[in-house]
Amino acid sequence: SQALSGVAGVVVTVLGENFEATGGLSCRFGLNETMAARYLSSTKLACVVPSRAVGTVAVSVSNDGVDFGTSLVRFAYTVAQTTWVISPSVGPAKGGTLVTVTGLDQSEGSLDGEMFCVFGTERMAATLGTSGEYVCQAPGRQATGTVSMTLTHGTSRMDVGGSREFEYVTTASVSEVWPLRGSVAGGSVVSVTGSGFREAGLRCRFGTEEVLGGAGAQFVSSTVVACVAPGSMSGVGTVAVEVSVNDGSDFTSDRVEFLYETSATVTSVWPSVGVSGTSDQVVTVVGEHFARSSDLICRFGLNGTVRAMFL
């Protein structure tokens, strides 16, 4: 018994009596707006609602298009609601981002069992969630940039009202990480090289553990981000390092690996004394969990690092 003002094409069902399947069968909204009706039965027909301003009008029916019966039924034209929001509002140009629409009240929800998200001109079916939210998948797009996103009811194609902006950004990718390994305790600063990185919405993921933007994931450039490896929940082993630029809604899927290993510990060095100002002095380091690797180094103090030979 209501529709959005300024929107045409909404189909309503009119109930009454003595309807006839004639060529003149029509509905009238107010005093002047007459629309052809579709006969369903002697007590039911369907009419397309004409567009008009906010207000309430009487709905009457004619079997011949000339003489209209009396009616106490009213139809209300309402102001479009614009309270709904989308999350995320950014996604990769390749498409596939699951966009959640929240904030729709019961009157704005689907009138006919279907709802669609329209990204620019691409119409995508939405799925109703258990809490009244709608979820739709963003289509792919050749170019980056912002498109207008609207919500449309299914059969009637009536817009919910208002629009939101959805931004397509370059699809991010990961090509390399350094160092390739770190302690299971976490804390290693890993330089991630790739493309399509952006500061807004930045996250890193090690296996299933996400690292949020800020101190944990720092934007360096569109090709480099610095990620602090979290502690490994599954212990020693390799995990894939991926990056998201829309707050974790989409991650890269390049599966560049980072190795978690038990931290090396030092128990003694021999000799434990050296001559200052002299280089190439060799010491033997004793401990556990050393790895035969080209990355094996010793550090003297905070900054002095030298290559180590695995024995």
mmCIF file of C-alpha atoms in Angstrom:
data_model
loop_
_atom_site.group_PDB
_atom_site.id
_atom_site.type_symbol
_atom_site.label_atom_id
_atom_site.label_comp_id
_atom_site.label_asym_id
_atom_site.label_seq_id
_atom_site.Cartn_x
_atom_site.Cartn_y
_atom_site.Cartn_z
ATOM 1 C CA SER A 1 0.000 0.000 0.000
ATOM 2 C CA GLN A 2 3.004 2.287 -0.424
ATOM 3 C CA ALA A 3 5.916 3.043 -2.755
ATOM 4 C CA LEU A 4 8.757 5.546 -2.990
ATOM 5 C CA SER A 5 7.888 8.941 -4.410
ATOM 6 C CA GLY A 6 9.376 9.709 -7.815
ATOM 7 C CA VAL A 7 9.777 6.014 -8.700
ATOM 8 C CA ALA A 8 7.699 4.373 -11.424
ATOM 9 C CA GLY A 9 7.212 0.705 -12.286
ATOM 10 C CA VAL A 10 6.183 -0.759 -8.925
ATOM 11 C CA VAL A 11 3.549 -3.470 -9.385
ATOM 12 C CA VAL A 12 0.746 -3.658 -6.811
ATOM 13 C CA THR A 13 -2.052 -6.190 -6.382
ATOM 14 C CA VAL A 14 -5.548 -4.715 -6.095
ATOM 15 C CA LEU A 15 -8.274 -6.715 -4.350
ATOM 16 C CA GLY A 16 -11.991 -6.046 -4.844
ATOM 17 C CA GLU A 17 -14.960 -7.458 -6.691
ATOM 18 C CA ASN A 18 -16.717 -7.431 -10.066
ATOM 19 C CA PHE A 19 -13.486 -7.080 -12.068
ATOM 20 C CA GLU A 20 -13.837 -8.019 -15.768
ATOM 21 C CA ALA A 21 -11.210 -9.165 -18.272
ATOM 22 C CA THR A 22 -11.702 -6.328 -20.797
ATOM 23 C CA GLY A 23 -9.402 -4.179 -22.879
ATOM 24 C CA GLY A 24 -10.389 -1.154 -20.836
ATOM 25 C CA LEU A 25 -9.553 -2.650 -17.443
ATOM 26 C CA SER A 26 -7.522 -0.011 -15.615
ATOM 27 C CA CYS A 27 -6.492 1.436 -12.262
ATOM 28 C CA ARG A 28 -6.556 5.079 -11.304
ATOM 29 C CA PHE A 29 -4.255 6.615 -8.708
ATOM 30 C CA GLY A 30 -5.696 9.879 -7.481
ATOM 31 C CA LEU A 31 -7.829 11.817 -9.969
ATOM 32 C CA ASN A 32 -5.723 11.790 -13.130
ATOM 33 C CA GLU A 33 -3.147 8.979 -13.209
ATOM 34 C CA THR A 34 -4.692 6.009 -15.058
ATOM 35 C CA MET A 35 -2.733 2.806 -15.723
ATOM 36 C CA ALA A 36 -3.700 -0.335 -17.623
ATOM 37 C CA ALA A 37 -4.439 -3.284 -15.315
ATOM 38 C CA ARG A 38 -3.746 -7.007 -15.716
ATOM 39 C CA TYR A 39 -6.739 -9.234 -14.957
ATOM 40 C CA LEU A 40 -6.033 -12.025 -12.466
ATOM 41 C CA SER A 41 -9.559 -12.919 -11.336
ATOM 42 C CA SER A 42 -12.904 -11.259 -10.684
ATOM 43 C CA THR A 43 -11.526 -10.206 -7.311
ATOM 44 C CA LYS A 44 -7.862 -9.577 -8.070
ATOM 45 C CA LEU A 45 -5.798 -7.617 -10.606
ATOM 46 C CA ALA A 46 -2.297 -6.179 -10.925
ATOM 47 C CA CYS A 47 -1.466 -2.532 -11.654
ATOM 48 C CA VAL A 48 1.759 -0.641 -12.330
ATOM 49 C CA VAL A 49 2.103 2.362 -10.014
ATOM 50 C CA PRO A 50 2.764 5.702 -11.771
ATOM 51 C CA SER A 51 5.445 8.074 -10.502
ATOM 52 C CA ARG A 52 4.349 11.069 -8.435
ATOM 53 C CA ALA A 53 5.308 13.240 -5.458
ATOM 54 C CA VAL A 54 4.987 12.378 -1.781
ATOM 55 C CA GLY A 55 1.416 11.993 -0.594
ATOM 56 C CA THR A 56 -1.614 9.686 -0.301
ATOM 57 C CA VAL A 57 -4.078 9.011 -3.135
ATOM 58 C CA ALA A 58 -7.221 6.948 -3.620
ATOM 59 C CA VAL A 59 -7.040 3.847 -5.848
ATOM 60 C CA SER A 60 -10.081 3.025 -8.006
ATOM 61 C CA VAL A 61 -10.752 0.517 -10.820
ATOM 62 C CA SER A 62 -12.641 0.735 -14.131
ATOM 63 C CA ASN A 63 -13.704 -2.162 -16.378
ATOM 64 C CA ASP A 64 -14.082 0.091 -19.431
ATOM 65 C CA GLY A 65 -11.432 2.772 -18.796
ATOM 66 C CA VAL A 66 -14.105 5.461 -18.415
ATOM 67 C CA ASP A 67 -16.305 4.766 -15.420
ATOM 68 C CA PHE A 68 -14.415 4.230 -12.175
ATOM 69 C CA GLY A 69 -15.984 2.684 -9.117
ATOM 70 C CA THR A 70 -15.855 4.228 -5.683
ATOM 71 C CA SER A 71 -12.999 3.253 -3.356
ATOM 72 C CA LEU A 72 -11.892 3.846 0.198
ATOM 73 C CA VAL A 73 -8.476 2.278 -0.470
ATOM 74 C CA ARG A 74 -5.506 4.649 -0.174
ATOM 75 C CA PHE A 75 -2.000 4.347 -1.608
ATOM 76 C CA ALA A 76 0.900 6.249 0.012
ATOM 77 C CA TYR A 77 3.935 7.690 -1.770
ATOM 78 C CA THR A 78 6.775 7.969 0.749
ATOM 79 C CA VAL A 79 10.204 9.574 0.885
ATOM 80 C CA ALA A 80 13.071 7.294 -0.117
ATOM 81 C CA GLN A 81 15.064 5.992 2.855
ATOM 82 C CA THR A 82 18.849 6.369 2.718
ATOM 83 C CA THR A 83 19.992 4.828 6.004
ATOM 84 C CA TRP A 84 21.655 1.716 4.604
ATOM 85 C CA VAL A 85 25.415 1.270 4.546
ATOM 86 C CA ILE A 86 27.808 -1.095 2.787
ATOM 87 C CA SER A 87 30.927 -2.863 4.006
ATOM 88 C CA PRO A 88 33.487 -2.998 2.595
ATOM 89 C CA SER A 89 33.258 -0.038 0.228
ATOM 90 C CA VAL A 90 36.503 -0.996 -1.546
ATOM 91 C CA GLY A 91 37.402 -4.099 -3.537
ATOM 92 C CA PRO A 92 39.835 -5.370 -6.176
ATOM 93 C CA ALA A 93 39.106 -4.785 -9.839
ATOM 94 C CA LYS A 94 39.062 -8.555 -10.419
ATOM 95 C CA GLY A 95 35.762 -8.653 -8.502
ATOM 96 C CA GLY A 96 34.519 -11.225 -6.034
ATOM 97 C CA THR A 97 34.318 -8.986 -2.958
ATOM 98 C CA LEU A 98 31.398 -9.939 -0.705
ATOM 99 C CA VAL A 99 29.648 -6.674 0.117
ATOM 100 C CA THR A 100 27.315 -6.610 3.137
ATOM 101 C CA VAL A 101 24.385 -4.175 3.200
ATOM 102 C CA THR A 102 23.047 -3.255 6.630
ATOM 103 C CA GLY A 103 20.689 -0.630 8.000
ATOM 104 C CA LEU A 104 17.589 -1.537 5.981
ATOM 105 C CA ASP A 105 14.401 -1.444 8.024
ATOM 106 C CA GLN A 106 11.497 -3.806 7.388
ATOM 107 C CA SER A 107 9.732 -1.421 5.014
ATOM 108 C CA GLU A 108 12.862 -1.153 2.864
ATOM 109 C CA GLY A 109 13.478 -4.904 2.646
ATOM 110 C CA SER A 110 12.506 -7.029 -0.311
ATOM 111 C CA LEU A 111 8.849 -6.763 -1.275
ATOM 112 C CA ASP A 112 8.886 -9.775 -3.550
ATOM 113 C CA GLY A 113 11.516 -12.144 -2.144
ATOM 114 C CA GLU A 114 14.457 -10.794 -4.149
ATOM 115 C CA MET A 115 16.945 -7.955 -3.782
ATOM 116 C CA PHE A 116 19.717 -6.871 -6.140
ATOM 117 C CA CYS A 117 22.841 -4.752 -5.763
ATOM 118 C CA VAL A 118 23.594 -2.650 -8.832
ATOM 119 C CA PHE A 119 27.258 -1.719 -9.279
ATOM 120 C CA GLY A 120 27.235 0.946 -11.947
ATOM 121 C CA THR A 121 25.170 -0.962 -14.510
ATOM 122 C CA GLU A 122 25.949 -4.506 -13.301
ATOM 123 C CA ARG A 123 23.025 -6.097 -11.448
ATOM 124 C CA MET A 124 24.032 -8.744 -8.880
ATOM 125 C CA ALA A 125 21.671 -10.912 -6.817
ATOM 126 C CA ALA A 126 21.772 -10.362 -3.047
ATOM 127 C CA THR A 127 21.342 -13.028 -0.369
ATOM 128 C CA LEU A 128 19.359 -12.307 2.791
ATOM 129 C CA GLY A 129 21.268 -13.049 5.989
ATOM 130 C CA THR A 130 19.939 -14.216 9.339
ATOM 131 C CA SER A 131 20.119 -10.729 10.881
ATOM 132 C CA GLY A 132 18.344 -8.910 8.059
ATOM 133 C CA GLU A 133 21.477 -7.940 6.182
ATOM 134 C CA TYR A 134 21.950 -8.533 2.459
ATOM 135 C CA VAL A 135 25.162 -9.868 0.920
ATOM 136 C CA CYS A 136 26.113 -9.517 -2.729
ATOM 137 C CA GLN A 137 29.264 -10.207 -4.725
ATOM 138 C CA ALA A 138 30.898 -7.305 -6.520
ATOM 139 C CA PRO A 139 31.403 -7.996 -10.245
ATOM 140 C CA GLY A 140 34.782 -7.589 -11.914
ATOM 141 C CA ARG A 141 35.694 -4.400 -13.743
ATOM 142 C CA GLN A 142 38.399 -3.628 -16.268
ATOM 143 C CA ALA A 143 39.263 -0.197 -14.883
ATOM 144 C CA THR A 144 39.826 1.049 -11.348
ATOM 145 C CA GLY A 145 37.700 3.873 -9.966
ATOM 146 C CA THR A 146 34.484 4.570 -8.104
ATOM 147 C CA VAL A 147 31.022 3.410 -9.198
ATOM 148 C CA SER A 148 27.607 4.160 -7.786
ATOM 149 C CA MET A 149 25.958 1.233 -5.999
ATOM 150 C CA THR A 150 22.173 1.091 -5.602
ATOM 151 C CA LEU A 151 19.710 -1.452 -4.196
ATOM 152 C CA THR A 152 16.788 -2.678 -6.275
ATOM 153 C CA HIS A 153 13.831 -4.888 -5.458
ATOM 154 C CA GLY A 154 13.498 -7.961 -7.661
ATOM 155 C CA THR A 155 10.409 -8.177 -9.844
ATOM 156 C CA SER A 156 9.288 -4.580 -9.323
ATOM 157 C CA ARG A 157 12.838 -3.212 -9.904
ATOM 158 C CA MET A 158 12.023 -0.436 -7.429
ATOM 159 C CA ASP A 159 15.081 1.294 -5.965
ATOM 160 C CA VAL A 160 15.319 1.289 -2.180
ATOM 161 C CA GLY A 161 16.515 4.879 -2.387
ATOM 162 C CA GLY A 162 19.853 6.597 -2.263
ATOM 163 C CA SER A 163 23.171 5.261 -3.522
ATOM 164 C CA ARG A 164 26.577 4.443 -2.105
ATOM 165 C CA GLU A 165 30.043 4.616 -3.631
ATOM 166 C CA PHE A 166 32.067 1.451 -4.198
ATOM 167 C CA GLU A 167 35.703 1.874 -5.153
ATOM 168 C CA TYR A 168 37.543 -0.553 -7.412
ATOM 169 C CA VAL A 169 41.296 -0.606 -6.745
ATOM 170 C CA THR A 170 44.229 -2.368 -8.376
ATOM 171 C CA THR A 171 44.229 -6.068 -7.499
ATOM 172 C CA ALA A 172 47.059 -6.576 -4.990
ATOM 173 C CA SER A 173 49.640 -9.362 -5.303
ATOM 174 C CA VAL A 174 52.589 -10.704 -3.266
ATOM 175 C CA SER A 175 55.788 -11.806 -5.017
ATOM 176 C CA GLU A 176 58.429 -12.075 -2.260
ATOM 177 C CA VAL A 177 58.980 -11.909 1.499
ATOM 178 C CA TRP A 178 62.213 -11.243 3.424
ATOM 179 C CA PRO A 179 63.410 -12.741 5.665
ATOM 180 C CA LEU A 180 62.062 -16.119 4.666
ATOM 181 C CA ARG A 181 61.960 -17.427 8.232
ATOM 182 C CA GLY A 182 61.386 -16.326 11.804
ATOM 183 C CA SER A 183 60.744 -17.485 15.346
ATOM 184 C CA VAL A 184 57.539 -19.279 16.336
ATOM 185 C CA ALA A 185 57.313 -16.666 19.085
ATOM 186 C CA GLY A 186 56.690 -14.010 16.419
ATOM 187 C CA GLY A 187 58.069 -10.497 16.267
ATOM 188 C CA SER A 188 60.058 -10.780 13.028
ATOM 189 C CA VAL A 189 59.653 -7.730 10.790
ATOM 190 C CA VAL A 190 58.962 -9.144 7.344
ATOM 191 C CA SER A 191 59.327 -7.044 4.218
ATOM 192 C CA VAL A 192 56.601 -8.046 1.765
ATOM 193 C CA THR A 193 57.175 -7.138 -1.890
ATOM 194 C CA GLY A 194 54.406 -7.106 -4.472
ATOM 195 C CA SER A 195 52.057 -4.641 -6.164
ATOM 196 C CA GLY A 196 48.774 -2.847 -5.640
ATOM 197 C CA PHE A 197 49.385 -2.046 -1.963
ATOM 198 C CA ARG A 198 47.648 0.946 -0.338
ATOM 199 C CA GLU A 199 47.710 2.360 3.170
ATOM 200 C CA ALA A 200 43.956 2.460 3.769
ATOM 201 C CA GLY A 201 42.574 -0.917 4.847
ATOM 202 C CA LEU A 202 46.030 -2.566 4.989
ATOM 203 C CA ARG A 203 46.356 -5.947 6.701
ATOM 204 C CA CYS A 204 48.821 -8.832 6.530
ATOM 205 C CA ARG A 205 48.025 -12.486 7.123
ATOM 206 C CA PHE A 206 50.416 -15.269 8.148
ATOM 207 C CA GLY A 207 48.543 -18.515 7.604
ATOM 208 C CA THR A 208 45.259 -17.771 9.376
ATOM 209 C CA GLU A 209 46.624 -15.099 11.742
ATOM 210 C CA GLU A 210 45.854 -11.532 10.678
ATOM 211 C CA VAL A 211 48.020 -8.526 11.494
ATOM 212 C CA LEU A 212 46.172 -5.207 11.512
ATOM 213 C CA GLY A 213 47.389 -1.974 9.985
ATOM 214 C CA GLY A 214 49.391 0.401 12.158
ATOM 215 C CA ALA A 215 52.308 -1.009 14.099
ATOM 216 C CA GLY A 216 51.646 -4.533 12.803
ATOM 217 C CA ALA A 217 51.338 -3.750 9.093
ATOM 218 C CA GLN A 218 53.039 -0.610 7.812
ATOM 219 C CA PHE A 219 52.667 0.855 4.339
ATOM 220 C CA VAL A 220 56.009 1.663 2.715
ATOM 221 C CA SER A 221 55.019 2.024 -0.942
ATOM 222 C CA SER A 222 52.615 0.543 -3.468
ATOM 223 C CA THR A 223 55.109 -2.318 -3.856
ATOM 224 C CA VAL A 224 56.404 -2.828 -0.285
ATOM 225 C CA VAL A 225 54.760 -3.274 3.115
ATOM 226 C CA ALA A 226 56.389 -4.201 6.427
ATOM 227 C CA CYS A 227 54.543 -6.819 8.473
ATOM 228 C CA VAL A 228 55.333 -7.990 11.997
ATOM 229 C CA ALA A 229 54.969 -11.778 12.083
ATOM 230 C CA PRO A 230 52.569 -12.898 14.827
ATOM 231 C CA GLY A 231 53.332 -15.881 17.027
ATOM 232 C CA SER A 232 52.621 -19.199 15.326
ATOM 233 C CA MET A 233 49.565 -20.943 16.749
ATOM 234 C CA SER A 234 50.520 -24.224 15.044
ATOM 235 C CA GLY A 235 54.205 -24.259 15.927
ATOM 236 C CA VAL A 236 57.038 -24.949 13.500
ATOM 237 C CA GLY A 237 56.176 -24.976 9.800
ATOM 238 C CA THR A 238 55.528 -22.869 6.721
ATOM 239 C CA VAL A 239 52.587 -20.509 6.210
ATOM 240 C CA ALA A 240 51.465 -18.355 3.311
ATOM 241 C CA VAL A 241 51.880 -14.592 3.658
ATOM 242 C CA GLU A 242 49.043 -12.593 2.077
ATOM 243 C CA VAL A 243 48.009 -8.928 2.042
ATOM 244 C CA SER A 244 44.602 -7.200 2.129
ATOM 245 C CA VAL A 245 43.849 -3.590 1.191
ATOM 246 C CA ASN A 246 40.183 -3.575 2.287
ATOM 247 C CA ASP A 247 40.383 -4.455 5.991
ATOM 248 C CA GLY A 248 40.558 -8.207 5.486
ATOM 249 C CA SER A 249 37.554 -8.667 3.193
ATOM 250 C CA ASP A 250 39.838 -9.825 0.356
ATOM 251 C CA PHE A 251 43.376 -11.154 0.630
ATOM 252 C CA THR A 252 45.895 -11.964 -2.067
ATOM 253 C CA SER A 253 46.189 -15.659 -2.918
ATOM 254 C CA ASP A 254 49.812 -15.946 -4.097
ATOM 255 C CA ARG A 255 50.920 -18.297 -1.301
ATOM 256 C CA VAL A 256 54.441 -16.921 -0.849
ATOM 257 C CA GLU A 257 55.769 -18.898 2.113
ATOM 258 C CA PHE A 258 57.304 -17.885 5.447
ATOM 259 C CA LEU A 259 58.927 -20.509 7.700
ATOM 260 C CA TYR A 260 58.280 -20.550 11.436
ATOM 261 C CA GLU A 261 61.080 -22.272 13.318
ATOM 262 C CA THR A 262 62.199 -22.738 16.910
ATOM 263 C CA SER A 263 64.268 -19.789 18.084
ATOM 264 C CA ALA A 264 68.019 -20.312 18.124
ATOM 265 C CA THR A 265 69.537 -19.926 21.591
ATOM 266 C CA VAL A 266 73.175 -19.346 22.568
ATOM 267 C CA THR A 267 74.610 -21.038 25.657
ATOM 268 C CA SER A 268 78.341 -20.168 25.300
ATOM 269 C CA VAL A 269 81.046 -18.776 23.013
ATOM 270 C CA TRP A 270 84.723 -19.686 22.860
ATOM 271 C CA PRO A 271 86.925 -17.800 23.142
ATOM 272 C CA SER A 272 84.822 -15.286 25.035
ATOM 273 C CA VAL A 273 87.426 -12.516 24.761
ATOM 274 C CA GLY A 274 88.794 -10.801 21.653
ATOM 275 C CA VAL A 275 91.177 -8.021 20.754
ATOM 276 C CA SER A 276 89.532 -4.663 20.066
ATOM 277 C CA GLY A 277 90.112 -3.159 16.641
ATOM 278 C CA THR A 278 91.019 -6.532 15.129
ATOM 279 C CA SER A 279 88.893 -8.238 12.508
ATOM 280 C CA ASP A 280 88.637 -11.861 11.343
ATOM 281 C CA GLN A 281 88.738 -13.304 14.843
ATOM 282 C CA VAL A 282 86.919 -16.638 14.827
ATOM 283 C CA VAL A 283 84.755 -17.737 17.733
ATOM 284 C CA THR A 284 82.815 -20.942 18.251
ATOM 285 C CA VAL A 285 79.203 -20.443 19.283
ATOM 286 C CA VAL A 286 77.472 -23.230 21.206
ATOM 287 C CA GLY A 287 73.704 -23.449 21.589
ATOM 288 C CA GLU A 288 70.666 -25.160 20.068
ATOM 289 C CA HIS A 289 68.202 -24.932 17.206
ATOM 290 C CA PHE A 290 70.746 -23.580 14.723
ATOM 291 C CA ALA A 291 69.700 -24.084 11.091
ATOM 292 C CA ARG A 292 71.896 -24.935 8.099
ATOM 293 C CA SER A 293 70.937 -21.914 6.037
ATOM 294 C CA SER A 294 72.465 -19.153 3.924
ATOM 295 C CA ASP A 295 70.699 -16.782 6.294
ATOM 296 C CA LEU A 296 72.687 -18.006 9.328
ATOM 297 C CA ILE A 297 74.424 -15.049 11.017
ATOM 298 C CA CYS A 298 75.902 -14.016 14.342
ATOM 299 C CA ARG A 299 75.263 -10.641 15.907
ATOM 300 C CA PHE A 300 77.669 -8.933 18.266
ATOM 301 C CA GLY A 301 75.908 -6.190 20.195
ATOM 302 C CA LEU A 302 72.937 -4.549 18.528
ATOM 303 C CA ASN A 303 74.290 -3.845 15.060
ATOM 304 C CA GLY A 304 77.363 -5.918 14.296
ATOM 305 C CA THR A 305 76.311 -8.917 12.166
ATOM 306 C CA VAL A 306 78.571 -11.382 10.350
ATOM 307 C CA ARG A 307 77.980 -14.543 8.350
ATOM 308 C CA ALA A 308 78.151 -17.777 10.336
ATOM 309 C CA MET A 309 79.354 -21.223 9.277
ATOM 310 C CA PHE A 310 77.130 -24.142 10.321
ATOM 311 C CA LEU A 311 79.083 -26.906 12.055
#
